[in-house]
PDB file of C-alpha atoms in Angstrom:
ATOM      1  CA  GLU A  14       4.119   2.225 -18.431  1.00  0.00           C
ATOM      2  CA  PRO A  15       1.142   1.855 -17.388  1.00  0.00           C
ATOM      3  CA  GLU A  16      -0.360   4.093 -14.398  1.00  0.00           C
ATOM      4  CA  VAL A  17      -2.842   3.839 -12.064  1.00  0.00           C
ATOM      5  CA  THR A  18      -4.253   7.569 -11.491  1.00  0.00           C
ATOM      6  CA  GLN A  19      -6.841   8.654  -9.064  1.00  0.00           C
ATOM      7  CA  THR A  20      -8.127  12.502  -8.717  1.00  0.00           C
ATOM      8  CA  PRO A  21      -8.552  15.079  -7.642  1.00  0.00           C
ATOM      9  CA  SER A  22      -4.658  15.571  -5.899  1.00  0.00           C
ATOM     10  CA  HIS A  23      -6.517  17.088  -3.138  1.00  0.00           C
ATOM     11  CA  GLN A  24      -9.961  17.671  -1.986  1.00  0.00           C
ATOM     12  CA  VAL A  25     -10.919  20.158   0.508  1.00  0.00           C
ATOM     13  CA  THR A  26     -14.745  19.904   2.313  1.00  0.00           C
ATOM     14  CA  GLN A  27     -17.033  20.575   5.054  1.00  0.00           C
ATOM     15  CA  MET A  28     -17.757  18.241   7.605  1.00  0.00           C
ATOM     16  CA  GLY A  29     -21.078  15.812   6.888  1.00  0.00           C
ATOM     17  CA  GLN A  30     -21.119  16.745   3.184  1.00  0.00           C
ATOM     18  CA  GLU A  31     -20.369  13.765   0.420  1.00  0.00           C
ATOM     19  CA  VAL A  32     -17.159  13.616  -1.446  1.00  0.00           C
ATOM     20  CA  ILE A  33     -16.333  11.139  -4.385  1.00  0.00           C
ATOM     21  CA  LEU A  34     -12.628   9.635  -4.954  1.00  0.00           C
ATOM     22  CA  ARG A  35     -11.926   8.598  -8.211  1.00  0.00           C
ATOM     23  CA  CYS A  36      -9.253   6.127  -9.465  1.00  0.00           C
ATOM     24  CA  VAL A  37      -8.838   4.604 -12.843  1.00  0.00           C
ATOM     25  CA  PRO A  38      -6.889   0.947 -12.917  1.00  0.00           C
ATOM     26  CA  ILE A  39      -4.022  -0.147 -14.852  1.00  0.00           C
ATOM     27  CA  SER A  40      -6.615  -1.485 -17.894  1.00  0.00           C
ATOM     28  CA  ASN A  41      -6.021  -5.581 -17.520  1.00  0.00           C
ATOM     29  CA  HIS A  42      -6.434  -5.539 -13.948  1.00  0.00           C
ATOM     30  CA  LEU A  43      -9.214  -7.002 -12.418  1.00  0.00           C
ATOM     31  CA  TYR A  44      -9.017  -6.412  -8.954  1.00  0.00           C
ATOM     32  CA  PHE A  45      -9.059  -2.866  -7.063  1.00  0.00           C
ATOM     33  CA  TYR A  46      -8.157  -1.514  -3.498  1.00  0.00           C
ATOM     34  CA  TRP A  47      -8.082   1.304  -1.483  1.00  0.00           C
ATOM     35  CA  TYR A  48      -6.215   2.305   1.245  1.00  0.00           C
ATOM     36  CA  ARG A  49      -5.539   5.349   3.389  1.00  0.00           C
ATOM     37  CA  GLN A  50      -2.934   6.931   5.257  1.00  0.00           C
ATOM     38  CA  ILE A  51      -3.382   9.143   8.247  1.00  0.00           C
ATOM     39  CA  LEU A  52      -0.299  11.609   8.775  1.00  0.00           C
ATOM     40  CA  GLY A  53       2.548   9.427  10.240  1.00  0.00           C
ATOM     41  CA  GLN A  54       0.130   6.458   9.998  1.00  0.00           C
ATOM     42  CA  LYS A  55       0.095   3.023   8.804  1.00  0.00           C
ATOM     43  CA  VAL A  56      -1.040   2.551   5.157  1.00  0.00           C
ATOM     44  CA  GLU A  57      -4.462   0.854   6.293  1.00  0.00           C
ATOM     45  CA  PHE A  58      -6.122  -1.364   4.179  1.00  0.00           C
ATOM     46  CA  LEU A  59     -10.230  -0.649   3.269  1.00  0.00           C
ATOM     47  CA  VAL A  60     -11.728  -2.741   0.642  1.00  0.00           C
ATOM     48  CA  SER A  61     -10.724  -5.560  -2.255  1.00  0.00           C
ATOM     49  CA  PHE A  62     -13.416  -5.163  -5.378  1.00  0.00           C
ATOM     50  CA  TYR A  63     -13.742  -7.419  -8.091  1.00  0.00           C
ATOM     51  CA  ASN A  64     -16.341  -9.300 -10.767  1.00  0.00           C
ATOM     52  CA  ASN A  65     -18.247  -6.476  -9.462  1.00  0.00           C
ATOM     53  CA  GLU A  66     -18.487  -6.614  -6.329  1.00  0.00           C
ATOM     54  CA  ILE A  67     -16.333  -6.128  -2.123  1.00  0.00           C
ATOM     55  CA  SER A  68     -14.268  -8.891  -2.097  1.00  0.00           C
ATOM     56  CA  GLU A  69     -13.331  -7.788   1.678  1.00  0.00           C
ATOM     57  CA  LYS A  70     -14.120  -4.289   3.509  1.00  0.00           C
ATOM     58  CA  SER A  71     -12.202  -3.296   6.678  1.00  0.00           C
ATOM     59  CA  GLU A  72     -13.743  -2.678  10.005  1.00  0.00           C
ATOM     60  CA  ILE A  73     -12.908   1.224   9.301  1.00  0.00           C
ATOM     61  CA  PHE A  74     -14.966   0.583   5.785  1.00  0.00           C
ATOM     62  CA  ASP A  75     -18.859   1.145   7.671  1.00  0.00           C
ATOM     63  CA  ASP A  76     -22.124   1.813   5.980  1.00  0.00           C
ATOM     64  CA  GLN A  77     -20.633   5.549   4.873  1.00  0.00           C
ATOM     65  CA  PHE A  78     -18.096   4.104   2.530  1.00  0.00           C
ATOM     66  CA  SER A  79     -19.099   2.549  -0.517  1.00  0.00           C
ATOM     67  CA  VAL A  80     -17.541   1.759  -3.980  1.00  0.00           C
ATOM     68  CA  GLU A  81     -18.698   1.439  -7.404  1.00  0.00           C
ATOM     69  CA  ARG A  82     -16.821   1.155 -10.345  1.00  0.00           C
ATOM     70  CA  PRO A  83     -19.524   2.543 -12.755  1.00  0.00           C
ATOM     71  CA  ASP A  84     -17.778   2.093 -16.148  1.00  0.00           C
ATOM     72  CA  GLY A  85     -15.266   0.027 -17.501  1.00  0.00           C
ATOM     73  CA  SER A  86     -12.704   2.321 -16.191  1.00  0.00           C
ATOM     74  CA  ASN A  87     -13.451   3.437 -13.227  1.00  0.00           C
ATOM     75  CA  PHE A  88     -13.293   2.972  -9.402  1.00  0.00           C
ATOM     76  CA  THR A  89     -15.152   5.068  -7.039  1.00  0.00           C
ATOM     77  CA  LEU A  90     -14.735   5.581  -3.890  1.00  0.00           C
ATOM     78  CA  LYS A  91     -18.116   7.216  -1.592  1.00  0.00           C
ATOM     79  CA  ILE A  92     -17.630   8.795   2.165  1.00  0.00           C
ATOM     80  CA  ARG A  93     -21.639   9.377   2.218  1.00  0.00           C
ATOM     81  CA  SER A  94     -21.122  11.776   5.421  1.00  0.00           C
ATOM     82  CA  THR A  95     -17.506  12.827   6.164  1.00  0.00           C
ATOM     83  CA  LYS A  96     -15.920  13.556   9.269  1.00  0.00           C
ATOM     84  CA  LEU A  97     -12.772  15.287  10.879  1.00  0.00           C
ATOM     85  CA  GLU A  98     -11.078  11.876  11.036  1.00  0.00           C
ATOM     86  CA  ASP A  99     -11.696  10.607   7.305  1.00  0.00           C
ATOM     87  CA  SER A 100      -8.578  13.126   6.585  1.00  0.00           C
ATOM     88  CA  ALA A 101      -5.578  11.362   4.977  1.00  0.00           C
ATOM     89  CA  MET A 102      -4.334  10.807   1.982  1.00  0.00           C
ATOM     90  CA  TYR A 103      -6.372   7.771   0.082  1.00  0.00           C
ATOM     91  CA  PHE A 104      -5.022   5.792  -2.283  1.00  0.00           C
ATOM     92  CA  CYS A 105      -6.126   3.385  -5.312  1.00  0.00           C
ATOM     93  CA  ALA A 106      -4.568   0.021  -5.782  1.00  0.00           C
ATOM     94  CA  SER A 107      -4.779  -2.341  -8.659  1.00  0.00           C
ATOM     95  CA  SER A 108      -3.000  -6.064  -9.273  1.00  0.00           C
ATOM     96  CA  ALA A 109      -4.122  -8.551 -12.208  1.00  0.00           C
ATOM     97  CA  LEU A 110      -3.239 -11.569  -9.841  1.00  0.00           C
ATOM     98  CA  VAL A 111      -0.330 -11.192  -7.743  1.00  0.00           C
ATOM     99  CA  GLY A 112       1.223  -6.771  -7.008  1.00  0.00           C
ATOM    100  CA  GLN A 113      -0.530  -4.686  -6.533  1.00  0.00           C
ATOM    101  CA  TYR A 114       0.520  -1.376  -7.711  1.00  0.00           C
ATOM    102  CA  PHE A 115      -0.785   2.001  -6.163  1.00  0.00           C
ATOM    103  CA  GLY A 116      -2.025   5.137  -7.769  1.00  0.00           C
ATOM    104  CA  PRO A 117      -0.644   8.920  -6.304  1.00  0.00           C
ATOM    105  CA  GLY A 118      -3.203   9.897  -4.585  1.00  0.00           C
ATOM    106  CA  THR A 119      -6.116  11.608  -2.682  1.00  0.00           C
ATOM    107  CA  ARG A 120      -5.850  13.689  -0.033  1.00  0.00           C
ATOM    108  CA  LEU A 121      -8.836  14.314   1.845  1.00  0.00           C
ATOM    109  CA  THR A 122      -8.925  17.083   4.334  1.00  0.00           C
ATOM    110  CA  VAL A 123     -12.094  17.742   6.246  1.00  0.00           C
ATOM    111  CA  LEU A 124     -12.694  20.855   7.865  1.00  0.00           C
TER     112      LEU A 124
ATOM    113  CA  GLY B  20      -4.819 -10.355  14.765  1.00  0.00           C
ATOM    114  CA  GLU B  21      -3.094  -8.988  11.567  1.00  0.00           C
ATOM    115  CA  ASN B  22      -0.355  -7.418  12.598  1.00  0.00           C
ATOM    116  CA  VAL B  23       3.396  -6.804  10.632  1.00  0.00           C
ATOM    117  CA  GLU B  24       6.017  -4.599  12.745  1.00  0.00           C
ATOM    118  CA  GLN B  25       8.751  -3.468  10.470  1.00  0.00           C
ATOM    119  CA  HIS B  26      11.683  -1.874  12.327  1.00  0.00           C
ATOM    120  CA  PRO B  27      13.629   0.703  12.609  1.00  0.00           C
ATOM    121  CA  SER B  28      11.360   3.043  11.837  1.00  0.00           C
ATOM    122  CA  THR B  29      14.212   5.730  10.494  1.00  0.00           C
ATOM    123  CA  LEU B  30      17.521   5.176   9.160  1.00  0.00           C
ATOM    124  CA  SER B  31      20.734   7.422   7.913  1.00  0.00           C
ATOM    125  CA  VAL B  32      23.546   5.498   6.460  1.00  0.00           C
ATOM    126  CA  GLN B  33      26.529   7.487   4.412  1.00  0.00           C
ATOM    127  CA  GLU B  34      26.157   6.831   0.485  1.00  0.00           C
ATOM    128  CA  GLY B  35      27.517   3.402  -0.416  1.00  0.00           C
ATOM    129  CA  ASP B  36      26.569   1.684   3.312  1.00  0.00           C
ATOM    130  CA  SER B  37      24.096  -0.743   2.892  1.00  0.00           C
ATOM    131  CA  ALA B  38      20.888   0.171   4.474  1.00  0.00           C
ATOM    132  CA  VAL B  39      18.900  -3.413   6.403  1.00  0.00           C
ATOM    133  CA  ILE B  40      15.279  -3.179   7.049  1.00  0.00           C
ATOM    134  CA  LYS B  41      13.336  -5.642   9.188  1.00  0.00           C
ATOM    135  CA  CYS B  42       9.533  -6.954   9.361  1.00  0.00           C
ATOM    136  CA  THR B  43       8.687  -9.204  11.196  1.00  0.00           C
ATOM    137  CA  TYR B  44       4.602 -10.940  11.200  1.00  0.00           C
ATOM    138  CA  SER B  45       2.716 -11.982  13.230  1.00  0.00           C
ATOM    139  CA  ASP B  46      -0.566 -14.323  10.437  1.00  0.00           C
ATOM    140  CA  SER B  47       0.777 -17.623   9.898  1.00  0.00           C
ATOM    141  CA  ALA B  48      -1.284 -17.543   6.465  1.00  0.00           C
ATOM    142  CA  SER B  49       0.160 -15.070   4.743  1.00  0.00           C
ATOM    143  CA  ASN B  50       2.692 -16.094   1.989  1.00  0.00           C
ATOM    144  CA  TYR B  51       3.385 -12.716  -0.033  1.00  0.00           C
ATOM    145  CA  PHE B  52       5.253  -9.990   0.640  1.00  0.00           C
ATOM    146  CA  PRO B  53       6.317  -6.710  -0.865  1.00  0.00           C
ATOM    147  CA  TRP B  54       8.496  -4.389  -0.038  1.00  0.00           C
ATOM    148  CA  TYR B  55       7.543  -0.246  -1.308  1.00  0.00           C
ATOM    149  CA  LYS B  56       9.136   3.042  -1.783  1.00  0.00           C
ATOM    150  CA  GLN B  57       7.108   5.729  -1.540  1.00  0.00           C
ATOM    151  CA  GLU B  58       8.858   8.994  -2.714  1.00  0.00           C
ATOM    152  CA  LEU B  59       7.570  12.482  -0.879  1.00  0.00           C
ATOM    153  CA  GLY B  60       3.778  13.245  -2.800  1.00  0.00           C
ATOM    154  CA  LYS B  61       3.486  10.424  -4.273  1.00  0.00           C
ATOM    155  CA  GLY B  62       2.467   6.753  -3.787  1.00  0.00           C
ATOM    156  CA  PRO B  63       3.607   3.782  -2.749  1.00  0.00           C
ATOM    157  CA  GLN B  64       5.976   2.269  -5.358  1.00  0.00           C
ATOM    158  CA  LEU B  65       6.851  -1.720  -5.527  1.00  0.00           C
ATOM    159  CA  ILE B  66      10.381  -2.273  -5.743  1.00  0.00           C
ATOM    160  CA  ILE B  67      10.372  -6.382  -4.646  1.00  0.00           C
ATOM    161  CA  ASP B  68       8.436  -9.244  -4.315  1.00  0.00           C
ATOM    162  CA  ILE B  69       8.910 -12.533  -2.708  1.00  0.00           C
ATOM    163  CA  ARG B  70       6.334 -15.592  -2.122  1.00  0.00           C
ATOM    164  CA  SER B  71       6.750 -18.032   1.115  1.00  0.00           C
ATOM    165  CA  ASN B  72       8.570 -20.901  -0.779  1.00  0.00           C
ATOM    166  CA  VAL B  73      11.189 -18.406  -1.818  1.00  0.00           C
ATOM    167  CA  GLY B  74      13.986 -18.180   0.930  1.00  0.00           C
ATOM    168  CA  GLU B  75      15.401 -15.086  -0.952  1.00  0.00           C
ATOM    169  CA  LYS B  76      15.253 -13.200  -4.533  1.00  0.00           C
ATOM    170  CA  LYS B  77      17.880 -10.459  -5.084  1.00  0.00           C
ATOM    171  CA  ASP B  78      16.852  -7.350  -7.873  1.00  0.00           C
ATOM    172  CA  GLN B  79      20.205  -5.390  -8.991  1.00  0.00           C
ATOM    173  CA  ARG B  80      21.195  -3.577  -5.369  1.00  0.00           C
ATOM    174  CA  ILE B  81      18.324  -4.709  -3.602  1.00  0.00           C
ATOM    175  CA  ALA B  82      17.667  -8.445  -1.996  1.00  0.00           C
ATOM    176  CA  VAL B  83      14.753  -9.350   0.052  1.00  0.00           C
ATOM    177  CA  THR B  84      15.215 -13.132   2.455  1.00  0.00           C
ATOM    178  CA  LEU B  85      12.410 -14.515   4.062  1.00  0.00           C
ATOM    179  CA  ASN B  86      12.740 -16.412   7.431  1.00  0.00           C
ATOM    180  CA  LYS B  87       8.913 -18.327   7.548  1.00  0.00           C
ATOM    181  CA  THR B  88       9.985 -20.466  10.886  1.00  0.00           C
ATOM    182  CA  ALA B  89      10.807 -17.307  12.587  1.00  0.00           C
ATOM    183  CA  LYS B  90       7.516 -14.742  10.308  1.00  0.00           C
ATOM    184  CA  HIS B  91       9.918 -12.282   9.528  1.00  0.00           C
ATOM    185  CA  PHE B  92      11.730 -11.036   6.046  1.00  0.00           C
ATOM    186  CA  SER B  93      13.863  -8.052   5.341  1.00  0.00           C
ATOM    187  CA  LEU B  94      14.474  -5.671   2.389  1.00  0.00           C
ATOM    188  CA  HIS B  95      18.608  -5.436   2.251  1.00  0.00           C
ATOM    189  CA  ILE B  96      20.111  -2.488   0.102  1.00  0.00           C
ATOM    190  CA  THR B  97      23.800  -2.249  -1.732  1.00  0.00           C
ATOM    191  CA  GLU B  98      25.298   0.145  -2.504  1.00  0.00           C
ATOM    192  CA  THR B  99      22.884   3.024  -1.300  1.00  0.00           C
ATOM    193  CA  GLN B 100      22.938   6.611  -3.433  1.00  0.00           C
ATOM    194  CA  PRO B 101      20.956   9.460  -2.415  1.00  0.00           C
ATOM    195  CA  GLU B 102      17.400   9.282  -4.705  1.00  0.00           C
ATOM    196  CA  ASP B 103      17.674   6.106  -2.231  1.00  0.00           C
ATOM    197  CA  SER B 104      15.882   8.449   0.137  1.00  0.00           C
ATOM    198  CA  ALA B 105      12.903   8.083   0.510  1.00  0.00           C
ATOM    199  CA  VAL B 106       9.934   6.146   3.131  1.00  0.00           C
ATOM    200  CA  TYR B 107      10.039   2.242   2.942  1.00  0.00           C
ATOM    201  CA  PHE B 108       6.871   0.168   3.519  1.00  0.00           C
ATOM    202  CA  CYS B 109       7.173  -3.814   3.653  1.00  0.00           C
ATOM    203  CA  ALA B 110       3.939  -5.650   3.439  1.00  0.00           C
ATOM    204  CA  ALA B 111       2.295  -9.037   3.923  1.00  0.00           C
ATOM    205  CA  SER B 112      -0.613 -10.867   2.128  1.00  0.00           C
ATOM    206  CA  SER B 113      -2.359 -14.170   1.453  1.00  0.00           C
ATOM    207  CA  LEU B 114      -2.129 -14.936  -2.047  1.00  0.00           C
ATOM    208  CA  TYR B 115      -4.536 -17.579  -1.125  1.00  0.00           C
ATOM    209  CA  ASN B 116      -7.610 -15.206  -1.139  1.00  0.00           C
ATOM    210  CA  GLN B 117      -6.597 -13.934  -5.024  1.00  0.00           C
ATOM    211  CA  GLY B 118      -6.483 -10.446  -4.845  1.00  0.00           C
ATOM    212  CA  GLY B 119      -5.912 -10.157  -0.504  1.00  0.00           C
ATOM    213  CA  LYS B 120      -5.611  -6.976   1.548  1.00  0.00           C
ATOM    214  CA  LEU B 121      -2.058  -5.825   2.225  1.00  0.00           C
ATOM    215  CA  ILE B 122      -1.537  -5.852   5.649  1.00  0.00           C
ATOM    216  CA  PHE B 123       1.501  -2.970   6.319  1.00  0.00           C
ATOM    217  CA  GLY B 124       4.347  -1.845   8.267  1.00  0.00           C
ATOM    218  CA  GLN B 125       4.807   1.369   9.838  1.00  0.00           C
ATOM    219  CA  GLY B 126       7.507   2.236   7.426  1.00  0.00           C
ATOM    220  CA  THR B 127      11.195   3.384   7.691  1.00  0.00           C
ATOM    221  CA  GLU B 128      12.177   6.513   6.684  1.00  0.00           C
ATOM    222  CA  LEU B 129      15.749   6.100   5.043  1.00  0.00           C
ATOM    223  CA  SER B 130      18.519   9.088   4.981  1.00  0.00           C
ATOM    224  CA  VAL B 131      21.195   8.429   2.644  1.00  0.00           C
ATOM    225  CA  LYS B 132      23.297  10.531   3.134  1.00  0.00           C
ATOM    226  CA  PRO B 133      26.269  11.650   0.105  1.00  0.00           C
TER     227      PRO B 133
END
């Protein structure tokens, strides 16, 4: 069964450093998403991406965040200058039309 | 703004009993309601979903009901088993916005005791 994959599983970085989180969506899916989950809190929407552009973004997704689909298979989330409050689980998801399928997540720890 | 409230936050049942988790949503434009199961260390797994043109949907031991007038929807798990133990999230979205974002509830930690 096809699944969304994410790398790395855990990323530790220093405050102010740039990080890139990587995702490989399900191959025939057209919509791609990033969500995050701060420990003990709700899963929160960050951004959706379709046809090589951002469809929608939340207030969390400020100028420090960017997304890219650099080739036909990868989908990345970049945080330019990490803050302590960026520490969270980051989930990538993809969908064909209906039904979003999530990856296992990347745990980002900002020290 | 858009919001989804989920109750209870924790739920403990005996194996074989039923479990019910309830959610309410605020955005009248919401018309798609998926449920996710999240096991420790894993991403949310889509287990069942319902659209607003349907009042109830069943898949083996799980069922979802939707009351669009009251903006309530619920997950029902019958004959619970220890492997049902996980955190369950409800979510709401608008299918009019293709690829629309999911607004999640707070999650319910279900514990099924053998």
